[in-house]
mmCIF file of C-alpha atoms and ligand atoms in Angstrom:
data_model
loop_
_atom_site.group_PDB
_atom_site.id
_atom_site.type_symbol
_atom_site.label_atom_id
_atom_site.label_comp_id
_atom_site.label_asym_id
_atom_site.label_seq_id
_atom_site.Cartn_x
_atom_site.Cartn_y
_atom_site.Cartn_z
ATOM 1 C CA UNK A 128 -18.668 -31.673 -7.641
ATOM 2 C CA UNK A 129 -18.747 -29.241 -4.412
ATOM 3 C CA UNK A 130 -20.697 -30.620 -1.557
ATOM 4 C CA UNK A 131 -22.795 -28.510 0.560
ATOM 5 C CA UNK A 132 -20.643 -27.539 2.891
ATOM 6 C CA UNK A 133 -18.393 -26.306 0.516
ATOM 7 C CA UNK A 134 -21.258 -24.579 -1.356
ATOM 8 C CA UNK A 135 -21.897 -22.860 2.604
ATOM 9 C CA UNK A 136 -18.569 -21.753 2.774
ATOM 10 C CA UNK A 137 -18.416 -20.306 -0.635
ATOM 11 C CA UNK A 138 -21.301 -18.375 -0.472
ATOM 12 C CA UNK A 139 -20.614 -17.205 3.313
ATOM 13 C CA UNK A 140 -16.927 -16.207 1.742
ATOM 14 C CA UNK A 141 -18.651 -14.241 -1.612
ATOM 15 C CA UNK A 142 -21.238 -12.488 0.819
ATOM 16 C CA UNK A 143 -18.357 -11.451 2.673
ATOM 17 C CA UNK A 144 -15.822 -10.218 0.130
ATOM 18 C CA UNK A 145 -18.526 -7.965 -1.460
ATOM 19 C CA UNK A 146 -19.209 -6.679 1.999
ATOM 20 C CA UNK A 147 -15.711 -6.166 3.000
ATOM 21 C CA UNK A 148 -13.506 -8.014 -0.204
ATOM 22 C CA UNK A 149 -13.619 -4.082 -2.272
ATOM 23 C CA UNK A 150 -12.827 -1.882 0.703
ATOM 24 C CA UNK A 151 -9.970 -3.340 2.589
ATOM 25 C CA UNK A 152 -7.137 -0.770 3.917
ATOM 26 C CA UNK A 153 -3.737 -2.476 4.167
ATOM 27 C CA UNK A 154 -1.240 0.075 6.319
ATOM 28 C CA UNK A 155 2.700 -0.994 6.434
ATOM 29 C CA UNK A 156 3.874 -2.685 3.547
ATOM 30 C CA UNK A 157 7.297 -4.513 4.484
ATOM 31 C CA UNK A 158 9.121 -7.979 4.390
ATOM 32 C CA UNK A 159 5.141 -9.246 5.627
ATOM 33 C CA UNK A 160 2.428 -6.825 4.554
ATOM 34 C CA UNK A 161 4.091 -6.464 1.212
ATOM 35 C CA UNK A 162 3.217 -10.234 0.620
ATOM 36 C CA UNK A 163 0.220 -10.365 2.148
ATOM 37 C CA UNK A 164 -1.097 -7.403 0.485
ATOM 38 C CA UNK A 165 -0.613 -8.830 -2.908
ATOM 39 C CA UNK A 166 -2.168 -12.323 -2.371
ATOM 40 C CA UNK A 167 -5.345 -9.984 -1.098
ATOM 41 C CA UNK A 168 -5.016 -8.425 -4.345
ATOM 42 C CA UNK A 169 -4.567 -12.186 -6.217
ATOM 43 C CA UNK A 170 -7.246 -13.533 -4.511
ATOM 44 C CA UNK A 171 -9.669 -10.409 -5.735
ATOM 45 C CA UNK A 172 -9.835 -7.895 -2.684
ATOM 46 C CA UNK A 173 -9.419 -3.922 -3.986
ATOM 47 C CA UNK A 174 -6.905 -2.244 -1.509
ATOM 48 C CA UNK A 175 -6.357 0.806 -0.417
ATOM 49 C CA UNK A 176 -2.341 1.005 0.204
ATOM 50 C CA UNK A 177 -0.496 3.217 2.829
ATOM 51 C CA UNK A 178 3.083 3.157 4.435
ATOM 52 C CA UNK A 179 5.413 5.754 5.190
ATOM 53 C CA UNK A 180 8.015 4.570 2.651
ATOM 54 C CA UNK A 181 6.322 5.718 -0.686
ATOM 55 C CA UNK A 182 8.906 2.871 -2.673
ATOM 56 C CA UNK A 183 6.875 0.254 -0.396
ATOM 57 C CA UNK A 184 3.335 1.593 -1.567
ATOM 58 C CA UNK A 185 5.021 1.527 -5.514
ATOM 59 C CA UNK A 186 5.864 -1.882 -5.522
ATOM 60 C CA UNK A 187 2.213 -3.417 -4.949
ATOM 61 C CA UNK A 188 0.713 -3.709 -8.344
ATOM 62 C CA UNK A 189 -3.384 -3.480 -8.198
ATOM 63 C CA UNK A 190 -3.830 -1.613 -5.712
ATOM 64 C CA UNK A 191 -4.597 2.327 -4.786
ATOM 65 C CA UNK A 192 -1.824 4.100 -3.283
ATOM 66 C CA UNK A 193 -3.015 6.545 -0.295
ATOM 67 C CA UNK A 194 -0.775 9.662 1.221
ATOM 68 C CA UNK A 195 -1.780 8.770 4.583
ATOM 69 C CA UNK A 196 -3.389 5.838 7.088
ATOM 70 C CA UNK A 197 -6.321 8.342 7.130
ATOM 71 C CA UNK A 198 -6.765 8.534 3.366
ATOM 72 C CA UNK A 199 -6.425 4.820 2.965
ATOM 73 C CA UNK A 200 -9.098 4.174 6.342
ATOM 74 C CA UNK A 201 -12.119 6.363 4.868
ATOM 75 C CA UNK A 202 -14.428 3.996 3.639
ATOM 76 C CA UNK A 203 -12.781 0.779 4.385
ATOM 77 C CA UNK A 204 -14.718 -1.307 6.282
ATOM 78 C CA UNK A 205 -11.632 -3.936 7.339
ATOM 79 C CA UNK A 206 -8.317 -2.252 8.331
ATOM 80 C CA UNK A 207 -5.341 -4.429 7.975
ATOM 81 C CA UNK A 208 -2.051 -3.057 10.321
ATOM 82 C CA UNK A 209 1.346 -4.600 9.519
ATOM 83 C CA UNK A 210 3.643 -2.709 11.614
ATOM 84 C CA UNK A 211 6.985 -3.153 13.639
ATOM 85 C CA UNK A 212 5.889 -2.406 16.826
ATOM 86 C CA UNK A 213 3.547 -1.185 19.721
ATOM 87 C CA UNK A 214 4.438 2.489 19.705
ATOM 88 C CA UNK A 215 4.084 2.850 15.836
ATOM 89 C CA UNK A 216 0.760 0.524 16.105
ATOM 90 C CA UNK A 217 -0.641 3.741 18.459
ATOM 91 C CA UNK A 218 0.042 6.353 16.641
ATOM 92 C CA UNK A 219 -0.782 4.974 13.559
ATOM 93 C CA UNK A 220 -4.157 4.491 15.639
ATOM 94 C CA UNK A 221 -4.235 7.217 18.308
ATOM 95 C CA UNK A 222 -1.786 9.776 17.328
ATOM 96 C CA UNK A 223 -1.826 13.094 15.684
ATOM 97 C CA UNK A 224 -2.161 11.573 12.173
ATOM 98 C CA UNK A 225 -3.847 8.805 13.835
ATOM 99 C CA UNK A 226 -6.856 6.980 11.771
ATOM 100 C CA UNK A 227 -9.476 6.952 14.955
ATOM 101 C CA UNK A 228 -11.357 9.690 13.599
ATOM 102 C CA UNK A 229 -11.545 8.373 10.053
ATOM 103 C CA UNK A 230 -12.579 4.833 10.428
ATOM 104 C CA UNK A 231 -15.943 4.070 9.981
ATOM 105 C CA UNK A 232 -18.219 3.072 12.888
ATOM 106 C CA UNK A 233 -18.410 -0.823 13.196
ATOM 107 C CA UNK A 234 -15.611 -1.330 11.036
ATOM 108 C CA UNK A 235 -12.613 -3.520 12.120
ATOM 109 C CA UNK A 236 -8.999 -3.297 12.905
ATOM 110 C CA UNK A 237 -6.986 -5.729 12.176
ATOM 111 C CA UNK A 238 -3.230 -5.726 13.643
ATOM 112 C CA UNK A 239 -0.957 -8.437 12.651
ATOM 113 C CA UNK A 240 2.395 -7.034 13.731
ATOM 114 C CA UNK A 241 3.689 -8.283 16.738
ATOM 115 C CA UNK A 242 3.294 -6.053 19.442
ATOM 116 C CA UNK A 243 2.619 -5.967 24.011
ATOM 117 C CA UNK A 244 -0.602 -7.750 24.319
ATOM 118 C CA UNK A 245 -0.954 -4.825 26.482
ATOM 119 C CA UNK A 246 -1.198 -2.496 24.127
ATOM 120 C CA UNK A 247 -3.716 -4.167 21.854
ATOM 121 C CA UNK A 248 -6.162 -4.441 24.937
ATOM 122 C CA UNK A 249 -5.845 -0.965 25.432
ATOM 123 C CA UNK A 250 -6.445 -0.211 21.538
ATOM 124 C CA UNK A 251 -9.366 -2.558 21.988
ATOM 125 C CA UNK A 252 -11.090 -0.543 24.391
ATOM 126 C CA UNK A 253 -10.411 2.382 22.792
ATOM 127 C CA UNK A 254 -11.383 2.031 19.302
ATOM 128 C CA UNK A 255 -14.133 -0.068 21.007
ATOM 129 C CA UNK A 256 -15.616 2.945 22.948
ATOM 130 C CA UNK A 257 -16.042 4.256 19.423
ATOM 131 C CA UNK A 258 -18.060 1.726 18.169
ATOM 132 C CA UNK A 259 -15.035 0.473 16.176
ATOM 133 C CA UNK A 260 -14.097 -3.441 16.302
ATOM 134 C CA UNK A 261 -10.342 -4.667 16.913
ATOM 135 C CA UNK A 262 -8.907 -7.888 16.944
ATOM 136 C CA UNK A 263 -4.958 -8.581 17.714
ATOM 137 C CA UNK A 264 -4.077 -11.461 14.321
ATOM 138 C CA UNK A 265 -0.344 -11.653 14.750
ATOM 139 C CA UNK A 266 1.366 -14.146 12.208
ATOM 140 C CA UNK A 267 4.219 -17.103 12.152
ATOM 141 C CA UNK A 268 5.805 -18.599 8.954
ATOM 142 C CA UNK A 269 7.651 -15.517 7.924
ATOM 143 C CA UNK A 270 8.747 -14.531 4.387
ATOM 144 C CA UNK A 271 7.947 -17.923 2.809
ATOM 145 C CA UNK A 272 4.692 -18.381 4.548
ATOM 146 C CA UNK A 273 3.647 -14.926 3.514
ATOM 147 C CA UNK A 274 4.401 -15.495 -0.005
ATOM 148 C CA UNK A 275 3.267 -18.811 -0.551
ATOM 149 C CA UNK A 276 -0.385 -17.734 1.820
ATOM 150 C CA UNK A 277 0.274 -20.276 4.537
ATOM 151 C CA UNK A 278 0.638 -18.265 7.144
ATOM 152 C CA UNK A 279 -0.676 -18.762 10.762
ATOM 153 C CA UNK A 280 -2.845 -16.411 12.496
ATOM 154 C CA UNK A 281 -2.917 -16.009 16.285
ATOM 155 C CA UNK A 282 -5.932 -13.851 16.709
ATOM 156 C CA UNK A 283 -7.015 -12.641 20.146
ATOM 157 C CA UNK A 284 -10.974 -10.965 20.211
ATOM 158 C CA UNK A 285 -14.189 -11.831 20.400
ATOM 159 C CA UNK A 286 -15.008 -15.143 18.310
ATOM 160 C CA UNK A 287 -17.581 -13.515 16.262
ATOM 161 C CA UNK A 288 -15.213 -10.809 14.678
ATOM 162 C CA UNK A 289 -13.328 -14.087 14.005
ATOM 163 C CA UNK A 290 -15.282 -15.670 12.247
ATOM 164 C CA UNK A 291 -16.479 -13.224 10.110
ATOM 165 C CA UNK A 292 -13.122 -12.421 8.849
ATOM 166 C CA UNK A 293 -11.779 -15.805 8.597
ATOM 167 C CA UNK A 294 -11.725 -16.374 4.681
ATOM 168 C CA UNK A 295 -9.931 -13.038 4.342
ATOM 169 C CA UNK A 296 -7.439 -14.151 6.837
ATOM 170 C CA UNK A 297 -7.322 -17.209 4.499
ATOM 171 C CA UNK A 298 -6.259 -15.472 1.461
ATOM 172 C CA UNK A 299 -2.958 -14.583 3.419
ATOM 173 C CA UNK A 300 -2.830 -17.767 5.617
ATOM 174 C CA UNK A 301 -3.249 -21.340 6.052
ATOM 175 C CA UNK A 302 -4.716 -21.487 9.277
ATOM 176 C CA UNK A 303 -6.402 -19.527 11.670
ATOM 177 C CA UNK A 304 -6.205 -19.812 15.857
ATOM 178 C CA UNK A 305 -8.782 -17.934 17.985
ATOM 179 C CA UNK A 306 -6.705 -18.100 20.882
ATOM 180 C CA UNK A 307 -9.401 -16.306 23.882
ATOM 181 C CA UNK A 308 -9.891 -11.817 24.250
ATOM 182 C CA UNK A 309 -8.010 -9.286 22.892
ATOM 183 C CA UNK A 310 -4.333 -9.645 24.071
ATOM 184 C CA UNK A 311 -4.058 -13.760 23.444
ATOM 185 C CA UNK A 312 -3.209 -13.456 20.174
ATOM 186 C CA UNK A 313 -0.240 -11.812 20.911
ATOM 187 C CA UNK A 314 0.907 -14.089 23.754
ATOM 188 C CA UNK A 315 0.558 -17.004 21.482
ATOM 189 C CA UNK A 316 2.944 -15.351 19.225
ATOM 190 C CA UNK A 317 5.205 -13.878 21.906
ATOM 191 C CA UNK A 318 5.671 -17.342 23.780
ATOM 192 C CA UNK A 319 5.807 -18.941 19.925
ATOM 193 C CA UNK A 320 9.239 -16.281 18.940
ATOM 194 C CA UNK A 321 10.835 -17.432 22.183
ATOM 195 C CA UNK A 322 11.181 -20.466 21.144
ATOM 196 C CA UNK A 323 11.995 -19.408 17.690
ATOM 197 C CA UNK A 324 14.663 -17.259 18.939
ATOM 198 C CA UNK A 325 16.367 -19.485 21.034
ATOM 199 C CA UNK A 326 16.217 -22.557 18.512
ATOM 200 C CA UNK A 327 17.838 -20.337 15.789
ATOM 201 C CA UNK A 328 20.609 -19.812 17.860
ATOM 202 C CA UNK A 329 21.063 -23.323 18.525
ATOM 203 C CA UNK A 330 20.568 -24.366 15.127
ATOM 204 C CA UNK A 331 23.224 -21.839 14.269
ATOM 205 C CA UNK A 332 25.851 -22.865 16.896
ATOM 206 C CA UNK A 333 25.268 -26.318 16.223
ATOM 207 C CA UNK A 334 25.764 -25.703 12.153
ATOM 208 C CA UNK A 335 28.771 -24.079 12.531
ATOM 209 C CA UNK A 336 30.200 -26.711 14.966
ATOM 210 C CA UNK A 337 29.976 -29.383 12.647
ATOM 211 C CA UNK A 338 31.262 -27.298 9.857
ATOM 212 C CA UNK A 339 34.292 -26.421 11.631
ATOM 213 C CA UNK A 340 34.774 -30.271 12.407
ATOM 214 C CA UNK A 341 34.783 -30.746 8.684
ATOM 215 C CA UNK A 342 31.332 -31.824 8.199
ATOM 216 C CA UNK A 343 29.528 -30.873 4.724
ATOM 217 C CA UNK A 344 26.391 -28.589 6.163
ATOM 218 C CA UNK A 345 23.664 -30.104 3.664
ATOM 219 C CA UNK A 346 24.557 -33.314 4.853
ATOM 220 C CA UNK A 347 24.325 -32.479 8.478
ATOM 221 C CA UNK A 348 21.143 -30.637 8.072
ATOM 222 C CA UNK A 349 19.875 -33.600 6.390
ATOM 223 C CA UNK A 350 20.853 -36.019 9.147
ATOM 224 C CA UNK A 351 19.249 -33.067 12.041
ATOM 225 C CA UNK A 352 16.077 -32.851 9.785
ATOM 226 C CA UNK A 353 14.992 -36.843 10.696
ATOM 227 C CA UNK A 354 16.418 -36.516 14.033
ATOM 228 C CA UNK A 355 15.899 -35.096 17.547
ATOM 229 C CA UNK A 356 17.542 -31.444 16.451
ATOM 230 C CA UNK A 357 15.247 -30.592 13.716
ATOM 231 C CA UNK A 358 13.193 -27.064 13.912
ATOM 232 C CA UNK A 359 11.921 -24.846 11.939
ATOM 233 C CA UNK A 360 14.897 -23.069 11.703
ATOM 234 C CA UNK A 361 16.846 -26.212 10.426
ATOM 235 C CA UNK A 362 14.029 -27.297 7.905
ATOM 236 C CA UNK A 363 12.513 -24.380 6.578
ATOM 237 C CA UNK A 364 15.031 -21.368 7.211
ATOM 238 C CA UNK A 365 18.277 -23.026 7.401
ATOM 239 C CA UNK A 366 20.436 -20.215 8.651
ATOM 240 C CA UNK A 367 23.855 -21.778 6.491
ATOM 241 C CA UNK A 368 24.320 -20.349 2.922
ATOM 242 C CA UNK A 369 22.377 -22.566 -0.066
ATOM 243 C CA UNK A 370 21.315 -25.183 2.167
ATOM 244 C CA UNK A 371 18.140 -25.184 1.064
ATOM 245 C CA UNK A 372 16.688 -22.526 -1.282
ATOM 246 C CA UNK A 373 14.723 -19.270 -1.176
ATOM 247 C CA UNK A 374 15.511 -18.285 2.096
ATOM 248 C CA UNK A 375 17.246 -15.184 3.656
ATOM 249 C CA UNK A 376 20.631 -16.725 4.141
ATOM 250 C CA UNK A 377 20.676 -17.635 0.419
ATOM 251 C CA UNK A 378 20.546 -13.546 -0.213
ATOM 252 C CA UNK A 379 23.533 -12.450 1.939
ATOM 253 C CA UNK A 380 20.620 -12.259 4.950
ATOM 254 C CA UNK A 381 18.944 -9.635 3.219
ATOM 255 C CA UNK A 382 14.543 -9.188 3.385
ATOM 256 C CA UNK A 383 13.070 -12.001 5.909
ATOM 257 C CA UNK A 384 12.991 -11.094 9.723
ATOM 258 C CA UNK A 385 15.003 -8.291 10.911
ATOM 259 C CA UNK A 386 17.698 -8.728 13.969
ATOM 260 C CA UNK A 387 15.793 -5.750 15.967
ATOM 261 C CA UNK A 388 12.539 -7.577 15.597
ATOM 262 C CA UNK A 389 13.619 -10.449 17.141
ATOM 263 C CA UNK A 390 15.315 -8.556 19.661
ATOM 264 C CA UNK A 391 11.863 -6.558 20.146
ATOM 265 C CA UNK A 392 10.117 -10.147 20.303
ATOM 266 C CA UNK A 393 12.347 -11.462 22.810
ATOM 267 C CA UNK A 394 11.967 -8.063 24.964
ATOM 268 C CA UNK A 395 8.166 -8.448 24.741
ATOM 269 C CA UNK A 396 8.452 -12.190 26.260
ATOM 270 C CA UNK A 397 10.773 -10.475 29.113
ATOM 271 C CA UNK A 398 8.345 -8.358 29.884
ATOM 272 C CA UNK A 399 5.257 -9.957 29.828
ATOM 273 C CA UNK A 400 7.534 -12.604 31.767
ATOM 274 C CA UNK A 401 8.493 -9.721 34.593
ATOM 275 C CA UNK A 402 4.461 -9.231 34.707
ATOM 276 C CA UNK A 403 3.347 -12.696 35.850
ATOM 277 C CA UNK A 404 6.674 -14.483 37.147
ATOM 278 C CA UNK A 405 7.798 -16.402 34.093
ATOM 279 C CA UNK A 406 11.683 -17.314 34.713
ATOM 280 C CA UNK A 407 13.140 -17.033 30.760
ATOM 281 C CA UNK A 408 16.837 -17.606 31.698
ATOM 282 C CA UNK A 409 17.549 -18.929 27.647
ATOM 283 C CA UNK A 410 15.436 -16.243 26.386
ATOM 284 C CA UNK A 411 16.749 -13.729 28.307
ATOM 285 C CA UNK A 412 20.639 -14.888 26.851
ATOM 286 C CA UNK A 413 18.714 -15.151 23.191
ATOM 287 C CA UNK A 414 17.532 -11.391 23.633
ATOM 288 C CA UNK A 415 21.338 -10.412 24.927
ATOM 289 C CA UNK A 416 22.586 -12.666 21.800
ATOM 290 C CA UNK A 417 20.510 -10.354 19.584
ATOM 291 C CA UNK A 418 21.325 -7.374 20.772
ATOM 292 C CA UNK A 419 24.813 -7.499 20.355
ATOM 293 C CA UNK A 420 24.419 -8.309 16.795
ATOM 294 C CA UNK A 421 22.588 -5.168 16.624
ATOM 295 C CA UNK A 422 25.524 -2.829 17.698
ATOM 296 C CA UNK A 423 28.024 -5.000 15.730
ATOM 297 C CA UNK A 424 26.797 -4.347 12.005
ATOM 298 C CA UNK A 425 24.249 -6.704 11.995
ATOM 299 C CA UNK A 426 20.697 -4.434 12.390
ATOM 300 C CA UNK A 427 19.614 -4.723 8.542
ATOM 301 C CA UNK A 428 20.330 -8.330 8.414
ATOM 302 C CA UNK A 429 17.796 -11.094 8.634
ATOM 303 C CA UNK A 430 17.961 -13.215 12.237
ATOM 304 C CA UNK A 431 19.367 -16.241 10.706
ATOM 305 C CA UNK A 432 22.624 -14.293 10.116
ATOM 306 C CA UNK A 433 23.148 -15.421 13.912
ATOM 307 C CA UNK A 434 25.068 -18.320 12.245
ATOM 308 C CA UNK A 435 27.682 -15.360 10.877
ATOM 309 C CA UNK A 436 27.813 -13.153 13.835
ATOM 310 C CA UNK A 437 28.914 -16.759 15.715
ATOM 311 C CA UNK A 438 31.126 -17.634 13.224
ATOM 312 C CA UNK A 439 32.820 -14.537 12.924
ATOM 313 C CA UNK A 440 32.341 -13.168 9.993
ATOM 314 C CA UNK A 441 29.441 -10.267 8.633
HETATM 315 P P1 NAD B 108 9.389 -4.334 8.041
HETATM 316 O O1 NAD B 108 10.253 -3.435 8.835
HETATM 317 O O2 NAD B 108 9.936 -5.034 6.863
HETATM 318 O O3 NAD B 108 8.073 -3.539 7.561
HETATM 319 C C1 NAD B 108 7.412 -2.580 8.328
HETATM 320 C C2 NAD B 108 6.824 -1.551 7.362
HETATM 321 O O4 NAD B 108 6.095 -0.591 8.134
HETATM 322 C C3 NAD B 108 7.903 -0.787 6.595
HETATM 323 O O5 NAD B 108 7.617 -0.813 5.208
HETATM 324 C C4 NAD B 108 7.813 0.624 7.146
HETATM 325 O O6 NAD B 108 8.121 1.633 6.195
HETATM 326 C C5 NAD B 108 6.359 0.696 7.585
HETATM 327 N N1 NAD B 108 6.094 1.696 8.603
HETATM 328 C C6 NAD B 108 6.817 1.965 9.710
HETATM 329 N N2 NAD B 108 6.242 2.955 10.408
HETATM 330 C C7 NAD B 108 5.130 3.308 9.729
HETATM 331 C C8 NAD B 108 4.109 4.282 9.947
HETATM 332 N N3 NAD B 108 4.116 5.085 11.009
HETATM 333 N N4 NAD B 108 3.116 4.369 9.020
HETATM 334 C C9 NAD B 108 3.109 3.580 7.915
HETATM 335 N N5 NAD B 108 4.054 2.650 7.648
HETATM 336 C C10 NAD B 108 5.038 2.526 8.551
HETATM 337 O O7 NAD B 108 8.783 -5.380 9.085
HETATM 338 P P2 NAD B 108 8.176 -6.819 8.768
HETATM 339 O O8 NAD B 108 9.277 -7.805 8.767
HETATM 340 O O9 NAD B 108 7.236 -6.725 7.629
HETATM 341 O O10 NAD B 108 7.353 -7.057 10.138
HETATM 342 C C11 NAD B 108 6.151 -6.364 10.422
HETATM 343 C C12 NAD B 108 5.574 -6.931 11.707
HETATM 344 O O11 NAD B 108 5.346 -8.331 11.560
HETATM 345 C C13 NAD B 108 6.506 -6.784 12.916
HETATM 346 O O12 NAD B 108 5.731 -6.510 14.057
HETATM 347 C C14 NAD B 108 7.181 -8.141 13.014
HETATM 348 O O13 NAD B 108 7.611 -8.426 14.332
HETATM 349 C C15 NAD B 108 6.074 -9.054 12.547
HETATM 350 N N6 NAD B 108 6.507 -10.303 11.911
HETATM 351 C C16 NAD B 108 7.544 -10.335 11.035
HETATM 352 C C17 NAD B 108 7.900 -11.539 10.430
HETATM 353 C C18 NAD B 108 9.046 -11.638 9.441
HETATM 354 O O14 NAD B 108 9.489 -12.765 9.147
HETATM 355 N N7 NAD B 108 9.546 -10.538 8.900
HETATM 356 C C19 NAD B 108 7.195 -12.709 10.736
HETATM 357 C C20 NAD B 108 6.104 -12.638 11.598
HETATM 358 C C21 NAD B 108 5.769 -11.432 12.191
#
C-alpha cells in the first residue's frame, strides 16, 4: 500500500515527466551520458540524441538521433549536457553552432560534465539574460554508478530549478546535493576528484607494493577493505586486474574515466586553488602523476591504469 507521501511524490514526478519526461535533449553520449541516457529512456523519458561521434548517437536504442545540439534543443524543454570540458560546454552553448538561439525560453540546461565553476556562472548569466534556466549537476560514481542509476549529483543553482528536476535526476542517480548558486556544484565535485585522484594513486602504489612482496592482491584488498586504507578506489574500482568484477581494470583499462579527465580535474582544483589560496601540494604531484601517463601511451586508458604505469608495464 503507498502512503501519502509516496502518492505526493508520484504524482509531483508524473506531472513532471509529461511536462518535461517526452521532450528531454541529451547532448554527448560517452563512457557517462551513454548510460545515463538509456536509464532516461528505461525509466520512460523520449530523447532527443546528439554527439559529434555519430557511432555514440547509434548505440542508444529508443531514442531520436539529431544532426546537431540545435536539432536535438528545439522543443525540448530540459537540456541534458554530458561533455568533457569547459571549452566544449561553450560552444556547444555559445558558439557558432551553439544551441542559445534554439532553446526555448524558460527551458533548462542541465550540465553534468565536470567543468571551471567559472564557466558555468558565466553560462548562467548568459543563458539567464535570455530567459533560459541553467543549473551546474556534475556527477560521482563513474561507469558503475551510471549504469546501475546511483549516481550522485552535485548541483549548483537556484533550489527551485532543483527541485523541480529532482525525479529526473533520479532516474540517472541515487542522490541528489543542492550544494548553494551556480558554480557550487562544480566545486563539490572538483574538491571531491582531488581526493579521488590522489587516493587512486595510493591505492595503486600500495597494491603493487604488496604484490611485489609476494602478497596475493585479492587478499590484500580484502584485508585494506575493513581497515584504515580502504577507498573507493580499493572497494569499488580496484585498479589490480580481476580483483573484483566489472570494472575498467578487468577490460585491459578500457571505457570508465579517461587519464586526461583526471588530469583536467586535477588542473581545475589547481586553479580554482591559485584563485582563493588553497595549498594542494599532493594534488598538484597527482596532476604531474597524470600527466606523464598521458605522454607515455597511457591517454585512452581508464585512470586506474595508474597501477600499470607504476608498475611498469602498459
Ligand atoms: P567521454 O569522452 O567518454 O564522452 C564525451 C562525449 O562527448 C564523447 O562521446 C564525445 O564524442 C562527445 N563530444 C565531444 N565534443 C562534443 C561536441 N562538441 N558536441 C557533441 N558531442 C561532443 O567522457 P565521459 O567519461 O563520458 O565524461 C563526460 C564528463 O563527465 C566529463 O566532464 C568528465 O570529467 C565527467 N565525468 C566522468 C566520469 C567517468 O567515470 N567517466 C565520472 C564523473 C564525471
Amino acid at each position: 500500500m503507498l502512503n501519502n507521501t509516496c502518492r505526493v511524490f508520484l504524482k509531483v514526478g508524473s506531472d513532471l515527466q509529461k511536462r518535461h519526461g517526452s521532450n528531454i535533449a541529451f547532448i554527448g553520449l560517452g563512457n557517462m551520458g551513454s548510460r545515463m541516457a538509456r536509464n532516461l529512456i528505461k525509466k520512460g523519458c523520449s530523447l532527443k540524441i546528439y554527439d559529434m561521434v555519430p557511432s555514440a548517437k547509434a548505440a542508444i536504442q529508443g531514442a531520436t538521433p539529431c544532426q546537431s545540439a540545435e536539432e536535438a534543443v528545439k522543443e525540448s524543454s530540459i537540456v541534458i549536457t554530458m561533455l568533457p570540458n569547459g571549452p566544449i560546454v561553450k560552444e556547444t552553448i555559445l558558439g557558432e553552432k551553439g544551441i542559445l538561439d534554439s532553446v526555448s525560453k524558460n527551458s533548462l540546461i542541465i550540465d553534468c560534465s565536470t567543468v571551471e565553476p567559472s564557466v558555468e556562472q558565466e553560462l548562467s548569466k548568459i543563458v539567464g539574460e535570455r530567459g533560459i534556466r541553467y543549473l551546474d549537476a556534475p556527477v560521482s560514481g563513474g561507469i558503475v554508478g551510471a549504469e546501475a542509476a546511483t549516481l550522485t549529483f552535485m548541483v549548483g543553482g537556484e533550489k527551485k530549478d532543483v527541485d523541480e528536476v529532482e525525479p529526473i535526476l533520479l532516474h540517472m542517480g541515487a542522490k541528489v546535493h543542492h550544494c548553494g548558486k551556480s558554480g557550487a556544484g562544480q566545486i563539490a565535485k572538483i574538491c571531491n576528484n582531488l581526493i579521488l585522484g590522489i587516493t587512486m594513486i595510493g591505492t595503486a602504489e600500495a597494491l603493487n607494493l604488496g604484490v611485489k612482496l609476494g602478497l596475493d592482491p585479492k587478499l590484500l584488498t580484502s584485508i585494506v577493505n575493513i581497515s584504515s586504507g580502504r577507498s573507493w578506489s580499493s572497494d569499488t574500482y580496484n585498479p589490480v586486474p580481476h580483483v573484483i568484477p566489472n570494472v575498467p581494470s578487468c577490460n585491459d583499462y578500457k571505457g570508465g574515466f579517461s587519464v586526461p579527465l583526471i588530469a583536467k580535474d586535477l588542473s581545475l582544483a589547481q586553479s580554482s586553488a591559485l584563485q582563493c589560496g588553497a595549498p594542494l601540494p599532493l594534488g598538484a604531484l597527482a596532476h604531474q602523476i597524470y600527466r606523464t601517463m598521458i605522454t607515455n601511451g597511457y591517454e585512452e586508458k581508464d585512470f586506474s591504469s595508474v597501477y600499470m604505469f607504476l608498475k611498469g608495464a602498459k
